Amino acid sequence: MEDESYERIFSTILGNFLQAQDFPAPVQQVTQAVTQATIAVFAAVCKELLPTPKKSHYTFNMRDISKVFQGLLSAHKPATDQPADLVRLWIHETSRVFRDRLIDTADREWFDRLIRKQLRTHFNTTLEEVHYTDDVMYGNLTSPAQAENKPYVLMADTDKLSRNLDEALEELRELQSGPRMDLVMFRTAVQHL
């Protein structure tokens, strides 16, 4: 499938979602840039990060693009009212889908340079301008465990996140039969929940 076809499919999906959920017009206007940047990242990763015996899992396909958009389609309107919010979410989702699979520092640094380049090319911005750091995490874990609708948002309140994880672990322990399972939720584990 050609890049133009990917672009048409995914920009339509994202654009329709943002419009149907009544996101602000400036957020909707970055749909094309998000789509083009995602396809550019995918193409670069496929070209440069080829599988080797040591890196046999470096195989990327259209499902990876879909995973990025799946995360974007989880955007919560009140928490995504500026283009920078959607761009920050895009960086997060792209990093979770592609960067997290990279096994060495050189590959991760290459990917970080690629993201910076895409930000300049497609959004005319920088990581600093969209307030993206390695500490940025998105998820629905800052909502109480018993909440029915848990919005997918920037999890900036680490104390609240920690309390909610402790509550969820305690519920798990209560349901558990057999020896007690003491889990430690370190930062990297939390990023991948």
PDB file of C-alpha atoms in Angstrom, residues 34-174:
ATOM      1  CA  VAL A  34      -0.010  13.924  12.730  1.00  0.00           C
ATOM      2  CA  THR A  35      -0.795  11.438   9.987  1.00  0.00           C
ATOM      3  CA  GLN A  36       2.126  12.476   7.793  1.00  0.00           C
ATOM      4  CA  ALA A  37       4.542  12.441  10.733  1.00  0.00           C
ATOM      5  CA  THR A  38       3.392   8.960  11.779  1.00  0.00           C
ATOM      6  CA  ILE A  39       3.853   7.597   8.272  1.00  0.00           C
ATOM      7  CA  ALA A  40       7.282   9.251   8.042  1.00  0.00           C
ATOM      8  CA  VAL A  41       8.335   7.678  11.351  1.00  0.00           C
ATOM      9  CA  PHE A  42       7.065   4.290  10.204  1.00  0.00           C
ATOM     10  CA  ALA A  43       8.908   4.541   6.870  1.00  0.00           C
ATOM     11  CA  ALA A  44      12.158   5.608   8.542  1.00  0.00           C
ATOM     12  CA  VAL A  45      11.955   2.864  11.164  1.00  0.00           C
ATOM     13  CA  CYS A  46      11.270   0.223   8.488  1.00  0.00           C
ATOM     14  CA  LYS A  47      14.201   1.466   6.405  1.00  0.00           C
ATOM     15  CA  GLU A  48      16.793   2.026   9.128  1.00  0.00           C
ATOM     16  CA  LEU A  49      15.988  -0.456  11.889  1.00  0.00           C
ATOM     17  CA  LEU A  50      16.231  -3.733  10.061  1.00  0.00           C
ATOM     18  CA  PRO A  51      16.081  -7.064  11.881  1.00  0.00           C
ATOM     19  CA  THR A  52      19.359  -8.752  12.715  1.00  0.00           C
ATOM     20  CA  PRO A  53      20.050 -11.921  14.707  1.00  0.00           C
ATOM     21  CA  LYS A  54      20.410  -9.749  17.824  1.00  0.00           C
ATOM     22  CA  LYS A  55      17.390  -7.608  16.891  1.00  0.00           C
ATOM     23  CA  SER A  56      15.087 -10.161  15.314  1.00  0.00           C
ATOM     24  CA  HIS A  57      12.021  -8.424  16.745  1.00  0.00           C
ATOM     25  CA  TYR A  58      12.749  -5.290  14.686  1.00  0.00           C
ATOM     26  CA  THR A  59       9.913  -6.099  12.314  1.00  0.00           C
ATOM     27  CA  PHE A  60       7.401  -3.344  11.736  1.00  0.00           C
ATOM     28  CA  ASN A  61       4.160  -3.350   9.782  1.00  0.00           C
ATOM     29  CA  MET A  62       0.920  -1.466   9.281  1.00  0.00           C
ATOM     30  CA  ARG A  63      -0.384  -2.694  12.642  1.00  0.00           C
ATOM     31  CA  ASP A  64       2.199  -0.446  14.266  1.00  0.00           C
ATOM     32  CA  ILE A  65       0.682   2.597  12.564  1.00  0.00           C
ATOM     33  CA  SER A  66      -2.729   1.398  13.732  1.00  0.00           C
ATOM     34  CA  LYS A  67      -1.473   1.152  17.319  1.00  0.00           C
ATOM     35  CA  VAL A  68      -0.326   4.781  17.230  1.00  0.00           C
ATOM     36  CA  PHE A  69      -3.743   5.869  15.993  1.00  0.00           C
ATOM     37  CA  GLN A  70      -5.495   3.646  18.509  1.00  0.00           C
ATOM     38  CA  GLY A  71      -3.787   5.646  21.230  1.00  0.00           C
ATOM     39  CA  LEU A  72      -4.647   8.941  19.531  1.00  0.00           C
ATOM     40  CA  LEU A  73      -8.289   7.863  19.311  1.00  0.00           C
ATOM     41  CA  SER A  74      -8.244   7.541  23.093  1.00  0.00           C
ATOM     42  CA  ALA A  75      -7.636  11.283  23.461  1.00  0.00           C
ATOM     43  CA  HIS A  76      -9.843  12.885  26.092  1.00  0.00           C
ATOM     44  CA  LYS A  77     -11.325  16.171  24.918  1.00  0.00           C
ATOM     45  CA  PRO A  78     -10.952  18.284  28.071  1.00  0.00           C
ATOM     46  CA  ALA A  79      -7.303  17.251  28.342  1.00  0.00           C
ATOM     47  CA  THR A  80      -6.596  17.836  24.627  1.00  0.00           C
ATOM     48  CA  ASP A  81      -7.755  21.350  23.899  1.00  0.00           C
ATOM     49  CA  GLN A  82      -4.596  22.666  22.237  1.00  0.00           C
ATOM     50  CA  PRO A  83      -2.625  21.327  19.248  1.00  0.00           C
ATOM     51  CA  ALA A  84       0.411  20.876  21.530  1.00  0.00           C
ATOM     52  CA  ASP A  85      -1.644  18.454  23.652  1.00  0.00           C
ATOM     53  CA  LEU A  86      -2.351  16.225  20.651  1.00  0.00           C
ATOM     54  CA  VAL A  87       1.265  16.472  19.492  1.00  0.00           C
ATOM     55  CA  ARG A  88       2.457  15.473  22.991  1.00  0.00           C
ATOM     56  CA  LEU A  89       0.086  12.493  22.914  1.00  0.00           C
ATOM     57  CA  TRP A  90       1.378  11.608  19.428  1.00  0.00           C
ATOM     58  CA  ILE A  91       4.984  11.603  20.684  1.00  0.00           C
ATOM     59  CA  HIS A  92       3.968   9.395  23.599  1.00  0.00           C
ATOM     60  CA  GLU A  93       2.078   6.893  21.419  1.00  0.00           C
ATOM     61  CA  THR A  94       4.794   6.789  18.763  1.00  0.00           C
ATOM     62  CA  SER A  95       7.395   6.208  21.447  1.00  0.00           C
ATOM     63  CA  ARG A  96       5.395   3.418  23.079  1.00  0.00           C
ATOM     64  CA  VAL A  97       4.832   1.653  19.752  1.00  0.00           C
ATOM     65  CA  PHE A  98       8.298   2.037  18.222  1.00  0.00           C
ATOM     66  CA  ARG A  99      10.886   3.288  20.740  1.00  0.00           C
ATOM     67  CA  ASP A 100       9.988   0.809  23.460  1.00  0.00           C
ATOM     68  CA  ARG A 101      10.994  -2.062  21.168  1.00  0.00           C
ATOM     69  CA  LEU A 102      14.497  -0.710  20.645  1.00  0.00           C
ATOM     70  CA  ILE A 103      17.128  -2.566  22.635  1.00  0.00           C
ATOM     71  CA  ASP A 104      20.194  -0.366  22.612  1.00  0.00           C
ATOM     72  CA  THR A 105      21.066   3.229  23.334  1.00  0.00           C
ATOM     73  CA  ALA A 106      22.202   3.983  19.788  1.00  0.00           C
ATOM     74  CA  ASP A 107      18.834   2.950  18.332  1.00  0.00           C
ATOM     75  CA  ARG A 108      16.887   4.890  20.970  1.00  0.00           C
ATOM     76  CA  GLU A 109      19.003   8.004  20.345  1.00  0.00           C
ATOM     77  CA  TRP A 110      18.428   7.609  16.602  1.00  0.00           C
ATOM     78  CA  PHE A 111      14.679   7.395  17.240  1.00  0.00           C
ATOM     79  CA  ASP A 112      14.758  10.491  19.467  1.00  0.00           C
ATOM     80  CA  ARG A 113      16.491  12.439  16.668  1.00  0.00           C
ATOM     81  CA  LEU A 114      13.843  11.170  14.237  1.00  0.00           C
ATOM     82  CA  ILE A 115      11.035  12.465  16.479  1.00  0.00           C
ATOM     83  CA  ARG A 116      12.748  15.850  16.799  1.00  0.00           C
ATOM     84  CA  LYS A 117      13.052  16.010  13.005  1.00  0.00           C
ATOM     85  CA  GLN A 118       9.358  15.146  12.538  1.00  0.00           C
ATOM     86  CA  LEU A 119       8.372  17.811  15.059  1.00  0.00           C
ATOM     87  CA  ARG A 120      10.317  20.435  13.094  1.00  0.00           C
ATOM     88  CA  THR A 121       9.123  19.202   9.698  1.00  0.00           C
ATOM     89  CA  HIS A 122       5.424  18.575  10.341  1.00  0.00           C
ATOM     90  CA  PHE A 123       4.559  20.722  13.366  1.00  0.00           C
ATOM     91  CA  ASN A 124       7.185  23.479  13.313  1.00  0.00           C
ATOM     92  CA  THR A 125       7.797  22.889  17.020  1.00  0.00           C
ATOM     93  CA  THR A 126      10.174  21.219  19.482  1.00  0.00           C
ATOM     94  CA  LEU A 127       9.936  18.780  22.364  1.00  0.00           C
ATOM     95  CA  GLU A 128      10.415  21.684  24.736  1.00  0.00           C
ATOM     96  CA  GLU A 129       7.582  23.725  23.202  1.00  0.00           C
ATOM     97  CA  VAL A 130       5.099  20.863  23.610  1.00  0.00           C
ATOM     98  CA  HIS A 131       6.480  20.119  27.103  1.00  0.00           C
ATOM     99  CA  TYR A 132       7.484  16.548  26.322  1.00  0.00           C
ATOM    100  CA  THR A 133      10.042  14.826  28.531  1.00  0.00           C
ATOM    101  CA  ASP A 134      10.798  11.209  29.356  1.00  0.00           C
ATOM    102  CA  ASP A 135       8.549  11.671  32.405  1.00  0.00           C
ATOM    103  CA  VAL A 136       5.415  12.168  30.279  1.00  0.00           C
ATOM    104  CA  MET A 137       2.992   9.270  30.700  1.00  0.00           C
ATOM    105  CA  TYR A 138      -0.536   8.840  29.405  1.00  0.00           C
ATOM    106  CA  GLY A 139      -3.059   6.369  30.698  1.00  0.00           C
ATOM    107  CA  ASN A 140      -6.267   5.913  32.622  1.00  0.00           C
ATOM    108  CA  LEU A 141      -4.648   4.998  35.926  1.00  0.00           C
ATOM    109  CA  THR A 142      -5.267   8.313  37.669  1.00  0.00           C
ATOM    110  CA  SER A 143      -8.985   7.552  37.829  1.00  0.00           C
ATOM    111  CA  PRO A 144     -10.223   5.551  40.811  1.00  0.00           C
ATOM    112  CA  ALA A 145     -10.206   1.795  40.209  1.00  0.00           C
ATOM    113  CA  GLN A 146     -13.985   1.586  40.544  1.00  0.00           C
ATOM    114  CA  ALA A 147     -14.668   4.419  38.073  1.00  0.00           C
ATOM    115  CA  GLU A 148     -16.710   3.346  35.062  1.00  0.00           C
ATOM    116  CA  ASN A 149     -15.312   5.737  32.472  1.00  0.00           C
ATOM    117  CA  LYS A 150     -11.595   6.251  32.892  1.00  0.00           C
ATOM    118  CA  PRO A 151     -10.285   8.969  30.583  1.00  0.00           C
ATOM    119  CA  TYR A 152      -6.953   8.461  28.838  1.00  0.00           C
ATOM    120  CA  VAL A 153      -5.039  11.532  30.002  1.00  0.00           C
ATOM    121  CA  LEU A 154      -1.605  12.861  30.837  1.00  0.00           C
ATOM    122  CA  MET A 155      -0.730  11.292  34.192  1.00  0.00           C
ATOM    123  CA  ALA A 156       1.112  14.212  35.746  1.00  0.00           C
ATOM    124  CA  ASP A 157      -0.011  13.646  39.352  1.00  0.00           C
ATOM    125  CA  THR A 158       2.403  10.911  40.410  1.00  0.00           C
ATOM    126  CA  ASP A 159       1.054  10.832  43.979  1.00  0.00           C
ATOM    127  CA  LYS A 160      -2.471  10.138  42.742  1.00  0.00           C
ATOM    128  CA  LEU A 161      -1.131   7.560  40.307  1.00  0.00           C
ATOM    129  CA  SER A 162       0.790   5.841  43.082  1.00  0.00           C
ATOM    130  CA  ARG A 163      -2.275   5.762  45.370  1.00  0.00           C
ATOM    131  CA  ASN A 164      -4.457   4.297  42.607  1.00  0.00           C
ATOM    132  CA  LEU A 165      -1.874   1.639  41.777  1.00  0.00           C
ATOM    133  CA  ASP A 166      -1.546   0.721  45.446  1.00  0.00           C
ATOM    134  CA  GLU A 167      -5.355   0.379  45.683  1.00  0.00           C
ATOM    135  CA  ALA A 168      -5.460  -1.802  42.560  1.00  0.00           C
ATOM    136  CA  LEU A 169      -2.638  -4.001  43.862  1.00  0.00           C
ATOM    137  CA  GLU A 170      -4.431  -4.371  47.189  1.00  0.00           C
ATOM    138  CA  GLU A 171      -7.619  -5.445  45.367  1.00  0.00           C
ATOM    139  CA  LEU A 172      -5.566  -7.964  43.396  1.00  0.00           C
ATOM    140  CA  ARG A 173      -4.084  -9.361  46.603  1.00  0.00           C
ATOM    141  CA  GLU A 174      -7.564  -9.757  48.111  1.00  0.00           C
TER     142      GLU A 174
END
